[in-house]
């Protein structure tokens, strides 16, 4: 992950946060010491203070309103990071509760699609970050 301002002088990072603050927050979540962007993706890239945990492969076809592949592993990882309420039972369905949790996670971590602050779809970057936060050391 790299912020706009970290690779060009012609763009600014969206929102009211700095990448320094983001690297610090990611480092705190991963219990590592962020050192800023590095080749391979910064603190979550595996070479600077993060854990050696490797998330499971992103399940092709995982999407809102689908049940195949199962959304259970996504739901369990979301619950481990505080999304959604742990009392909601896991199911194969990527239904409204899962969508709401993913949208909250994406918004919190700046992972939503450009111009869509309510993005209920988990992507590969979100999947990897979610699993590192949920299961990394």
JSON list of N, CA and C in Angstrom, two decimals, residues 52-128:
[
{"chain": "A", "resi": 52, "resn": "UNK", "atom": "N", "xyz": [4.85, -12.41, 10.32]},
{"chain": "A", "resi": 52, "resn": "UNK", "atom": "CA", "xyz": [5.13, -13.29, 9.19]},
{"chain": "A", "resi": 52, "resn": "UNK", "atom": "C", "xyz": [3.88, -14.05, 8.77]},
{"chain": "A", "resi": 53, "resn": "UNK", "atom": "N", "xyz": [2.74, -13.72, 9.34]},
{"chain": "A", "resi": 53, "resn": "UNK", "atom": "CA", "xyz": [1.47, -14.36, 9.00]},
{"chain": "A", "resi": 53, "resn": "UNK", "atom": "C", "xyz": [1.13, -14.13, 7.53]},
{"chain": "A", "resi": 54, "resn": "UNK", "atom": "N", "xyz": [0.71, -15.16, 6.85]},
{"chain": "A", "resi": 54, "resn": "UNK", "atom": "CA", "xyz": [0.24, -15.05, 5.47]},
{"chain": "A", "resi": 54, "resn": "UNK", "atom": "C", "xyz": [-1.24, -15.38, 5.44]},
{"chain": "A", "resi": 55, "resn": "UNK", "atom": "N", "xyz": [-2.06, -14.46, 4.97]},
{"chain": "A", "resi": 55, "resn": "UNK", "atom": "CA", "xyz": [-3.50, -14.73, 4.92]},
{"chain": "A", "resi": 55, "resn": "UNK", "atom": "C", "xyz": [-3.82, -15.84, 3.92]},
{"chain": "A", "resi": 56, "resn": "UNK", "atom": "N", "xyz": [-4.96, -16.49, 4.12]},
{"chain": "A", "resi": 56, "resn": "UNK", "atom": "CA", "xyz": [-5.36, -17.51, 3.15]},
{"chain": "A", "resi": 56, "resn": "UNK", "atom": "C", "xyz": [-5.65, -16.85, 1.80]},
{"chain": "A", "resi": 57, "resn": "UNK", "atom": "N", "xyz": [-5.63, -17.62, 0.72]},
{"chain": "A", "resi": 57, "resn": "UNK", "atom": "CA", "xyz": [-5.92, -17.05, -0.59]},
{"chain": "A", "resi": 57, "resn": "UNK", "atom": "C", "xyz": [-7.32, -16.44, -0.62]},
{"chain": "A", "resi": 58, "resn": "UNK", "atom": "N", "xyz": [-7.44, -15.36, -1.37]},
{"chain": "A", "resi": 58, "resn": "UNK", "atom": "CA", "xyz": [-8.75, -14.72, -1.55]},
{"chain": "A", "resi": 58, "resn": "UNK", "atom": "C", "xyz": [-9.65, -15.65, -2.35]},
{"chain": "A", "resi": 59, "resn": "UNK", "atom": "N", "xyz": [-10.85, -15.96, -1.82]},
{"chain": "A", "resi": 59, "resn": "UNK", "atom": "CA", "xyz": [-11.74, -16.88, -2.54]},
{"chain": "A", "resi": 59, "resn": "UNK", "atom": "C", "xyz": [-12.38, -16.22, -3.76]},
{"chain": "A", "resi": 60, "resn": "UNK", "atom": "N", "xyz": [-12.05, -16.70, -4.93]},
{"chain": "A", "resi": 60, "resn": "UNK", "atom": "CA", "xyz": [-12.61, -16.17, -6.17]},
{"chain": "A", "resi": 60, "resn": "UNK", "atom": "C", "xyz": [-14.13, -16.25, -6.12]},
{"chain": "A", "resi": 61, "resn": "UNK", "atom": "N", "xyz": [-14.77, -15.17, -6.49]},
{"chain": "A", "resi": 61, "resn": "UNK", "atom": "CA", "xyz": [-16.24, -15.15, -6.53]},
{"chain": "A", "resi": 61, "resn": "UNK", "atom": "C", "xyz": [-16.90, -14.68, -5.25]},
{"chain": "A", "resi": 62, "resn": "UNK", "atom": "N", "xyz": [-16.13, -14.44, -4.18]},
{"chain": "A", "resi": 62, "resn": "UNK", "atom": "CA", "xyz": [-16.72, -13.96, -2.93]},
{"chain": "A", "resi": 62, "resn": "UNK", "atom": "C", "xyz": [-17.27, -12.56, -3.16]},
{"chain": "A", "resi": 63, "resn": "UNK", "atom": "N", "xyz": [-18.57, -12.40, -2.99]},
{"chain": "A", "resi": 63, "resn": "UNK", "atom": "CA", "xyz": [-19.20, -11.12, -3.31]},
{"chain": "A", "resi": 63, "resn": "UNK", "atom": "C", "xyz": [-20.53, -10.99, -2.57]},
{"chain": "A", "resi": 64, "resn": "UNK", "atom": "N", "xyz": [-20.97, -9.74, -2.37]},
{"chain": "A", "resi": 64, "resn": "UNK", "atom": "CA", "xyz": [-22.26, -9.50, -1.73]},
{"chain": "A", "resi": 64, "resn": "UNK", "atom": "C", "xyz": [-23.40, -10.25, -2.44]},
{"chain": "A", "resi": 65, "resn": "UNK", "atom": "N", "xyz": [-24.34, -10.71, -1.64]},
{"chain": "A", "resi": 65, "resn": "UNK", "atom": "CA", "xyz": [-25.54, -11.41, -2.09]},
{"chain": "A", "resi": 65, "resn": "UNK", "atom": "C", "xyz": [-25.27, -12.78, -2.71]},
{"chain": "A", "resi": 66, "resn": "UNK", "atom": "N", "xyz": [-24.10, -13.35, -2.44]},
{"chain": "A", "resi": 66, "resn": "UNK", "atom": "CA", "xyz": [-23.80, -14.69, -2.93]},
{"chain": "A", "resi": 66, "resn": "UNK", "atom": "C", "xyz": [-23.55, -15.62, -1.75]},
{"chain": "A", "resi": 67, "resn": "UNK", "atom": "N", "xyz": [-23.74, -16.91, -1.98]},
{"chain": "A", "resi": 67, "resn": "UNK", "atom": "CA", "xyz": [-23.48, -17.92, -0.95]},
{"chain": "A", "resi": 67, "resn": "UNK", "atom": "C", "xyz": [-22.38, -18.88, -1.35]},
{"chain": "A", "resi": 68, "resn": "UNK", "atom": "N", "xyz": [-21.88, -18.75, -2.57]},
{"chain": "A", "resi": 68, "resn": "UNK", "atom": "CA", "xyz": [-20.83, -19.63, -3.05]},
{"chain": "A", "resi": 68, "resn": "UNK", "atom": "C", "xyz": [-19.77, -18.78, -3.73]},
{"chain": "A", "resi": 69, "resn": "UNK", "atom": "N", "xyz": [-18.57, -18.74, -3.17]},
{"chain": "A", "resi": 69, "resn": "UNK", "atom": "CA", "xyz": [-18.09, -19.51, -2.04]},
{"chain": "A", "resi": 69, "resn": "UNK", "atom": "C", "xyz": [-18.68, -19.00, -0.72]},
{"chain": "A", "resi": 70, "resn": "UNK", "atom": "N", "xyz": [-18.58, -19.82, 0.28]},
{"chain": "A", "resi": 70, "resn": "UNK", "atom": "CA", "xyz": [-19.11, -19.49, 1.60]},
{"chain": "A", "resi": 70, "resn": "UNK", "atom": "C", "xyz": [-18.46, -18.22, 2.16]},
{"chain": "A", "resi": 71, "resn": "UNK", "atom": "N", "xyz": [-19.26, -17.44, 2.85]},
{"chain": "A", "resi": 71, "resn": "UNK", "atom": "CA", "xyz": [-18.76, -16.21, 3.48]},
{"chain": "A", "resi": 71, "resn": "UNK", "atom": "C", "xyz": [-18.36, -16.44, 4.94]},
{"chain": "A", "resi": 72, "resn": "UNK", "atom": "N", "xyz": [-18.41, -17.70, 5.42]},
{"chain": "A", "resi": 72, "resn": "UNK", "atom": "CA", "xyz": [-18.13, -17.97, 6.84]},
{"chain": "A", "resi": 72, "resn": "UNK", "atom": "C", "xyz": [-16.74, -17.52, 7.27]},
{"chain": "A", "resi": 73, "resn": "UNK", "atom": "N", "xyz": [-15.71, -17.78, 6.48]},
{"chain": "A", "resi": 73, "resn": "UNK", "atom": "CA", "xyz": [-14.36, -17.39, 6.89]},
{"chain": "A", "resi": 73, "resn": "UNK", "atom": "C", "xyz": [-14.22, -15.87, 6.93]},
{"chain": "A", "resi": 74, "resn": "UNK", "atom": "N", "xyz": [-14.88, -15.18, 6.01]},
{"chain": "A", "resi": 74, "resn": "UNK", "atom": "CA", "xyz": [-14.90, -13.72, 6.03]},
{"chain": "A", "resi": 74, "resn": "UNK", "atom": "C", "xyz": [-15.60, -13.22, 7.30]},
{"chain": "A", "resi": 75, "resn": "UNK", "atom": "N", "xyz": [-16.73, -13.81, 7.62]},
{"chain": "A", "resi": 75, "resn": "UNK", "atom": "CA", "xyz": [-17.48, -13.40, 8.80]},
{"chain": "A", "resi": 75, "resn": "UNK", "atom": "C", "xyz": [-16.70, -13.64, 10.09]},
{"chain": "A", "resi": 76, "resn": "UNK", "atom": "N", "xyz": [-16.02, -14.76, 10.18]},
{"chain": "A", "resi": 76, "resn": "UNK", "atom": "CA", "xyz": [-15.24, -15.05, 11.39]},
{"chain": "A", "resi": 76, "resn": "UNK", "atom": "C", "xyz": [-14.09, -14.06, 11.56]},
{"chain": "A", "resi": 77, "resn": "UNK", "atom": "N", "xyz": [-13.40, -13.74, 10.46]},
{"chain": "A", "resi": 77, "resn": "UNK", "atom": "CA", "xyz": [-12.31, -12.76, 10.54]},
{"chain": "A", "resi": 77, "resn": "UNK", "atom": "C", "xyz": [-12.86, -11.39, 10.91]},
{"chain": "A", "resi": 78, "resn": "UNK", "atom": "N", "xyz": [-14.01, -11.02, 10.35]},
{"chain": "A", "resi": 78, "resn": "UNK", "atom": "CA", "xyz": [-14.64, -9.74, 10.70]},
{"chain": "A", "resi": 78, "resn": "UNK", "atom": "C", "xyz": [-14.97, -9.69, 12.19]},
{"chain": "A", "resi": 79, "resn": "UNK", "atom": "N", "xyz": [-15.52, -10.78, 12.72]},
{"chain": "A", "resi": 79, "resn": "UNK", "atom": "CA", "xyz": [-15.87, -10.83, 14.14]},
{"chain": "A", "resi": 79, "resn": "UNK", "atom": "C", "xyz": [-14.63, -10.68, 15.02]},
{"chain": "A", "resi": 80, "resn": "UNK", "atom": "N", "xyz": [-13.53, -11.28, 14.61]},
{"chain": "A", "resi": 80, "resn": "UNK", "atom": "CA", "xyz": [-12.29, -11.19, 15.41]},
{"chain": "A", "resi": 80, "resn": "UNK", "atom": "C", "xyz": [-11.74, -9.76, 15.45]},
{"chain": "A", "resi": 81, "resn": "UNK", "atom": "N", "xyz": [-12.13, -8.93, 14.49]},
{"chain": "A", "resi": 81, "resn": "UNK", "atom": "CA", "xyz": [-11.66, -7.55, 14.47]},
{"chain": "A", "resi": 81, "resn": "UNK", "atom": "C", "xyz": [-12.75, -6.56, 14.90]},
{"chain": "A", "resi": 82, "resn": "UNK", "atom": "N", "xyz": [-13.85, -7.08, 15.42]},
{"chain": "A", "resi": 82, "resn": "UNK", "atom": "CA", "xyz": [-14.90, -6.21, 15.95]},
{"chain": "A", "resi": 82, "resn": "UNK", "atom": "C", "xyz": [-16.02, -5.90, 14.98]},
{"chain": "A", "resi": 83, "resn": "UNK", "atom": "N", "xyz": [-16.08, -6.57, 13.85]},
{"chain": "A", "resi": 83, "resn": "UNK", "atom": "CA", "xyz": [-17.16, -6.38, 12.88]},
{"chain": "A", "resi": 83, "resn": "UNK", "atom": "C", "xyz": [-17.72, -7.75, 12.55]},
{"chain": "A", "resi": 84, "resn": "UNK", "atom": "N", "xyz": [-18.93, -8.03, 12.55]},
{"chain": "A", "resi": 84, "resn": "UNK", "atom": "CA", "xyz": [-20.05, -7.38, 13.21]},
{"chain": "A", "resi": 84, "resn": "UNK", "atom": "C", "xyz": [-20.18, -7.87, 14.64]},
{"chain": "A", "resi": 85, "resn": "UNK", "atom": "N", "xyz": [-21.34, -7.69, 15.22]},
{"chain": "A", "resi": 85, "resn": "UNK", "atom": "CA", "xyz": [-21.63, -8.19, 16.55]},
{"chain": "A", "resi": 85, "resn": "UNK", "atom": "C", "xyz": [-21.38, -9.70, 16.56]},
{"chain": "A", "resi": 86, "resn": "UNK", "atom": "N", "xyz": [-20.58, -10.18, 17.52]},
{"chain": "A", "resi": 86, "resn": "UNK", "atom": "CA", "xyz": [-20.25, -11.61, 17.57]},
{"chain": "A", "resi": 86, "resn": "UNK", "atom": "C", "xyz": [-21.46, -12.53, 17.74]},
{"chain": "A", "resi": 87, "resn": "UNK", "atom": "N", "xyz": [-22.59, -11.99, 18.19]},
{"chain": "A", "resi": 87, "resn": "UNK", "atom": "CA", "xyz": [-23.77, -12.85, 18.38]},
{"chain": "A", "resi": 87, "resn": "UNK", "atom": "C", "xyz": [-24.46, -13.19, 17.06]},
{"chain": "A", "resi": 88, "resn": "UNK", "atom": "N", "xyz": [-24.12, -12.51, 15.98]},
{"chain": "A", "resi": 88, "resn": "UNK", "atom": "CA", "xyz": [-24.73, -12.82, 14.68]},
{"chain": "A", "resi": 88, "resn": "UNK", "atom": "C", "xyz": [-24.13, -14.14, 14.20]},
{"chain": "A", "resi": 89, "resn": "UNK", "atom": "N", "xyz": [-24.99, -15.13, 13.93]},
{"chain": "A", "resi": 89, "resn": "UNK", "atom": "CA", "xyz": [-24.47, -16.44, 13.52]},
{"chain": "A", "resi": 89, "resn": "UNK", "atom": "C", "xyz": [-23.80, -16.38, 12.14]},
{"chain": "A", "resi": 90, "resn": "UNK", "atom": "N", "xyz": [-22.75, -17.16, 11.98]},
{"chain": "A", "resi": 90, "resn": "UNK", "atom": "CA", "xyz": [-22.08, -17.25, 10.69]},
{"chain": "A", "resi": 90, "resn": "UNK", "atom": "C", "xyz": [-22.94, -18.06, 9.73]},
{"chain": "A", "resi": 91, "resn": "UNK", "atom": "N", "xyz": [-22.83, -17.70, 8.46]},
{"chain": "A", "resi": 91, "resn": "UNK", "atom": "CA", "xyz": [-23.57, -18.45, 7.43]},
{"chain": "A", "resi": 91, "resn": "UNK", "atom": "C", "xyz": [-22.80, -18.38, 6.12]},
{"chain": "A", "resi": 92, "resn": "UNK", "atom": "N", "xyz": [-23.20, -19.17, 5.18]},
{"chain": "A", "resi": 92, "resn": "UNK", "atom": "CA", "xyz": [-22.57, -19.15, 3.87]},
{"chain": "A", "resi": 92, "resn": "UNK", "atom": "C", "xyz": [-22.89, -17.86, 3.11]},
{"chain": "A", "resi": 93, "resn": "UNK", "atom": "N", "xyz": [-24.02, -17.24, 3.44]},
{"chain": "A", "resi": 93, "resn": "UNK", "atom": "CA", "xyz": [-24.51, -16.08, 2.72]},
{"chain": "A", "resi": 93, "resn": "UNK", "atom": "C", "xyz": [-23.72, -14.80, 3.03]},
{"chain": "A", "resi": 94, "resn": "UNK", "atom": "N", "xyz": [-23.34, -14.10, 2.00]},
{"chain": "A", "resi": 94, "resn": "UNK", "atom": "CA", "xyz": [-22.72, -12.77, 2.11]},
{"chain": "A", "resi": 94, "resn": "UNK", "atom": "C", "xyz": [-23.86, -11.77, 2.08]},
{"chain": "A", "resi": 95, "resn": "UNK", "atom": "N", "xyz": [-24.67, -11.82, 3.14]},
{"chain": "A", "resi": 95, "resn": "UNK", "atom": "CA", "xyz": [-25.90, -11.04, 3.22]},
{"chain": "A", "resi": 95, "resn": "UNK", "atom": "C", "xyz": [-25.71, -9.66, 3.81]},
{"chain": "A", "resi": 96, "resn": "UNK", "atom": "N", "xyz": [-26.82, -9.02, 4.20]},
{"chain": "A", "resi": 96, "resn": "UNK", "atom": "CA", "xyz": [-26.80, -7.64, 4.67]},
{"chain": "A", "resi": 96, "resn": "UNK", "atom": "C", "xyz": [-25.91, -7.39, 5.89]},
{"chain": "A", "resi": 97, "resn": "UNK", "atom": "N", "xyz": [-25.88, -8.30, 6.86]},
{"chain": "A", "resi": 97, "resn": "UNK", "atom": "CA", "xyz": [-25.04, -8.08, 8.05]},
{"chain": "A", "resi": 97, "resn": "UNK", "atom": "C", "xyz": [-23.56, -8.12, 7.68]},
{"chain": "A", "resi": 98, "resn": "UNK", "atom": "N", "xyz": [-23.19, -9.05, 6.80]},
{"chain": "A", "resi": 98, "resn": "UNK", "atom": "CA", "xyz": [-21.80, -9.14, 6.35]},
{"chain": "A", "resi": 98, "resn": "UNK", "atom": "C", "xyz": [-21.44, -7.92, 5.51]},
{"chain": "A", "resi": 99, "resn": "UNK", "atom": "N", "xyz": [-22.36, -7.52, 4.65]},
{"chain": "A", "resi": 99, "resn": "UNK", "atom": "CA", "xyz": [-22.12, -6.34, 3.81]},
{"chain": "A", "resi": 99, "resn": "UNK", "atom": "C", "xyz": [-21.91, -5.08, 4.66]},
{"chain": "A", "resi": 100, "resn": "UNK", "atom": "N", "xyz": [-22.72, -4.92, 5.69]},
{"chain": "A", "resi": 100, "resn": "UNK", "atom": "CA", "xyz": [-22.59, -3.77, 6.57]},
{"chain": "A", "resi": 100, "resn": "UNK", "atom": "C", "xyz": [-21.24, -3.80, 7.30]},
{"chain": "A", "resi": 101, "resn": "UNK", "atom": "N", "xyz": [-20.83, -4.98, 7.75]},
{"chain": "A", "resi": 101, "resn": "UNK", "atom": "CA", "xyz": [-19.55, -5.11, 8.45]},
{"chain": "A", "resi": 101, "resn": "UNK", "atom": "C", "xyz": [-18.38, -4.82, 7.52]},
{"chain": "A", "resi": 102, "resn": "UNK", "atom": "N", "xyz": [-18.44, -5.35, 6.30]},
{"chain": "A", "resi": 102, "resn": "UNK", "atom": "CA", "xyz": [-17.38, -5.11, 5.32]},
{"chain": "A", "resi": 102, "resn": "UNK", "atom": "C", "xyz": [-17.31, -3.63, 4.97]},
{"chain": "A", "resi": 103, "resn": "UNK", "atom": "N", "xyz": [-18.45, -3.00, 4.77]},
{"chain": "A", "resi": 103, "resn": "UNK", "atom": "CA", "xyz": [-18.46, -1.58, 4.45]},
{"chain": "A", "resi": 103, "resn": "UNK", "atom": "C", "xyz": [-17.83, -0.76, 5.57]},
{"chain": "A", "resi": 104, "resn": "UNK", "atom": "N", "xyz": [-18.13, -1.10, 6.82]},
{"chain": "A", "resi": 104, "resn": "UNK", "atom": "CA", "xyz": [-17.52, -0.40, 7.95]},
{"chain": "A", "resi": 104, "resn": "UNK", "atom": "C", "xyz": [-16.01, -0.63, 7.99]},
{"chain": "A", "resi": 105, "resn": "UNK", "atom": "N", "xyz": [-15.59, -1.86, 7.79]},
{"chain": "A", "resi": 105, "resn": "UNK", "atom": "CA", "xyz": [-14.16, -2.19, 7.77]},
{"chain": "A", "resi": 105, "resn": "UNK", "atom": "C", "xyz": [-13.46, -1.44, 6.64]},
{"chain": "A", "resi": 106, "resn": "UNK", "atom": "N", "xyz": [-14.04, -1.47, 5.44]},
{"chain": "A", "resi": 106, "resn": "UNK", "atom": "CA", "xyz": [-13.44, -0.78, 4.30]},
{"chain": "A", "resi": 106, "resn": "UNK", "atom": "C", "xyz": [-13.32, 0.72, 4.55]},
{"chain": "A", "resi": 107, "resn": "UNK", "atom": "N", "xyz": [-14.37, 1.31, 5.10]},
{"chain": "A", "resi": 107, "resn": "UNK", "atom": "CA", "xyz": [-14.35, 2.75, 5.37]},
{"chain": "A", "resi": 107, "resn": "UNK", "atom": "C", "xyz": [-13.28, 3.08, 6.40]},
{"chain": "A", "resi": 108, "resn": "UNK", "atom": "N", "xyz": [-13.24, 2.31, 7.47]},
{"chain": "A", "resi": 108, "resn": "UNK", "atom": "CA", "xyz": [-12.26, 2.56, 8.53]},
{"chain": "A", "resi": 108, "resn": "UNK", "atom": "C", "xyz": [-10.82, 2.49, 8.01]},
{"chain": "A", "resi": 109, "resn": "UNK", "atom": "N", "xyz": [-10.57, 1.59, 7.07]},
{"chain": "A", "resi": 109, "resn": "UNK", "atom": "CA", "xyz": [-9.21, 1.36, 6.59]},
{"chain": "A", "resi": 109, "resn": "UNK", "atom": "C", "xyz": [-8.94, 1.98, 5.22]},
{"chain": "A", "resi": 110, "resn": "UNK", "atom": "N", "xyz": [-9.87, 2.82, 4.74]},
{"chain": "A", "resi": 110, "resn": "UNK", "atom": "CA", "xyz": [-9.66, 3.50, 3.46]},
{"chain": "A", "resi": 110, "resn": "UNK", "atom": "C", "xyz": [-9.59, 2.56, 2.28]},
{"chain": "A", "resi": 111, "resn": "UNK", "atom": "N", "xyz": [-10.34, 1.48, 2.31]},
{"chain": "A", "resi": 111, "resn": "UNK", "atom": "CA", "xyz": [-10.28, 0.46, 1.26]},
{"chain": "A", "resi": 111, "resn": "UNK", "atom": "C", "xyz": [-11.47, 0.47, 0.31]},
{"chain": "A", "resi": 112, "resn": "UNK", "atom": "N", "xyz": [-12.28, 1.49, 0.38]},
{"chain": "A", "resi": 112, "resn": "UNK", "atom": "CA", "xyz": [-13.45, 1.53, -0.48]},
{"chain": "A", "resi": 112, "resn": "UNK", "atom": "C", "xyz": [-13.08, 1.97, -1.89]},
{"chain": "A", "resi": 113, "resn": "UNK", "atom": "N", "xyz": [-13.93, 1.63, -2.84]},
{"chain": "A", "resi": 113, "resn": "UNK", "atom": "CA", "xyz": [-13.72, 2.01, -4.23]},
{"chain": "A", "resi": 113, "resn": "UNK", "atom": "C", "xyz": [-13.83, 3.53, -4.35]},
{"chain": "A", "resi": 114, "resn": "UNK", "atom": "N", "xyz": [-13.04, 4.09, -5.23]},
{"chain": "A", "resi": 114, "resn": "UNK", "atom": "CA", "xyz": [-13.01, 5.54, -5.43]},
{"chain": "A", "resi": 114, "resn": "UNK", "atom": "C", "xyz": [-14.42, 6.09, -5.59]},
{"chain": "A", "resi": 115, "resn": "UNK", "atom": "N", "xyz": [-14.76, 7.06, -4.77]},
{"chain": "A", "resi": 115, "resn": "UNK", "atom": "CA", "xyz": [-16.06, 7.71, -4.84]},
{"chain": "A", "resi": 115, "resn": "UNK", "atom": "C", "xyz": [-17.20, 6.92, -4.22]},
{"chain": "A", "resi": 116, "resn": "UNK", "atom": "N", "xyz": [-16.91, 5.77, -3.61]},
{"chain": "A", "resi": 116, "resn": "UNK", "atom": "CA", "xyz": [-17.96, 4.95, -3.01]},
{"chain": "A", "resi": 116, "resn": "UNK", "atom": "C", "xyz": [-17.62, 4.66, -1.56]},
{"chain": "A", "resi": 117, "resn": "UNK", "atom": "N", "xyz": [-17.82, 5.62, -0.65]},
{"chain": "A", "resi": 117, "resn": "UNK", "atom": "CA", "xyz": [-17.44, 5.38, 0.74]},
{"chain": "A", "resi": 117, "resn": "UNK", "atom": "C", "xyz": [-18.22, 4.24, 1.40]},
{"chain": "A", "resi": 118, "resn": "UNK", "atom": "N", "xyz": [-19.34, 3.82, 0.82]},
{"chain": "A", "resi": 118, "resn": "UNK", "atom": "CA", "xyz": [-20.04, 2.64, 1.35]},
{"chain": "A", "resi": 118, "resn": "UNK", "atom": "C", "xyz": [-19.81, 1.51, 0.36]},
{"chain": "A", "resi": 119, "resn": "UNK", "atom": "N", "xyz": [-18.74, 0.77, 0.54]},
{"chain": "A", "resi": 119, "resn": "UNK", "atom": "CA", "xyz": [-18.38, -0.32, -0.35]},
{"chain": "A", "resi": 119, "resn": "UNK", "atom": "C", "xyz": [-18.49, -1.63, 0.43]},
{"chain": "A", "resi": 120, "resn": "UNK", "atom": "N", "xyz": [-19.51, -2.43, 0.10]},
{"chain": "A", "resi": 120, "resn": "UNK", "atom": "CA", "xyz": [-19.78, -3.66, 0.84]},
{"chain": "A", "resi": 120, "resn": "UNK", "atom": "C", "xyz": [-19.02, -4.87, 0.31]},
{"chain": "A", "resi": 121, "resn": "UNK", "atom": "N", "xyz": [-18.19, -4.68, -0.71]},
{"chain": "A", "resi": 121, "resn": "UNK", "atom": "CA", "xyz": [-17.43, -5.79, -1.27]},
{"chain": "A", "resi": 121, "resn": "UNK", "atom": "C", "xyz": [-16.02, -5.81, -0.68]},
{"chain": "A", "resi": 122, "resn": "UNK", "atom": "N", "xyz": [-15.58, -6.98, -0.25]},
{"chain": "A", "resi": 122, "resn": "UNK", "atom": "CA", "xyz": [-14.21, -7.12, 0.23]},
{"chain": "A", "resi": 122, "resn": "UNK", "atom": "C", "xyz": [-13.35, -7.46, -0.99]},
{"chain": "A", "resi": 123, "resn": "UNK", "atom": "N", "xyz": [-12.24, -6.78, -1.11]},
{"chain": "A", "resi": 123, "resn": "UNK", "atom": "CA", "xyz": [-11.30, -7.06, -2.20]},
{"chain": "A", "resi": 123, "resn": "UNK", "atom": "C", "xyz": [-10.09, -7.80, -1.65]},
{"chain": "A", "resi": 124, "resn": "UNK", "atom": "N", "xyz": [-9.14, -8.09, -2.52]},
{"chain": "A", "resi": 124, "resn": "UNK", "atom": "CA", "xyz": [-7.95, -8.82, -2.08]},
{"chain": "A", "resi": 124, "resn": "UNK", "atom": "C", "xyz": [-7.16, -8.05, -1.03]},
{"chain": "A", "resi": 125, "resn": "UNK", "atom": "N", "xyz": [-6.99, -6.73, -1.22]},
{"chain": "A", "resi": 125, "resn": "UNK", "atom": "CA", "xyz": [-6.25, -5.95, -0.22]},
{"chain": "A", "resi": 125, "resn": "UNK", "atom": "C", "xyz": [-6.97, -5.96, 1.12]},
{"chain": "A", "resi": 126, "resn": "UNK", "atom": "N", "xyz": [-8.29, -5.79, 1.09]},
{"chain": "A", "resi": 126, "resn": "UNK", "atom": "CA", "xyz": [-9.07, -5.81, 2.32]},
{"chain": "A", "resi": 126, "resn": "UNK", "atom": "C", "xyz": [-9.03, -7.18, 2.98]},
{"chain": "A", "resi": 127, "resn": "UNK", "atom": "N", "xyz": [-9.15, -8.23, 2.17]},
{"chain": "A", "resi": 127, "resn": "UNK", "atom": "CA", "xyz": [-9.07, -9.61, 2.66]},
{"chain": "A", "resi": 127, "resn": "UNK", "atom": "C", "xyz": [-7.75, -9.84, 3.39]},
{"chain": "A", "resi": 128, "resn": "UNK", "atom": "N", "xyz": [-6.65, -9.44, 2.76]},
{"chain": "A", "resi": 128, "resn": "UNK", "atom": "CA", "xyz": [-5.34, -9.64, 3.36]},
{"chain": "A", "resi": 128, "resn": "UNK", "atom": "C", "xyz": [-5.19, -8.85, 4.65]}
]
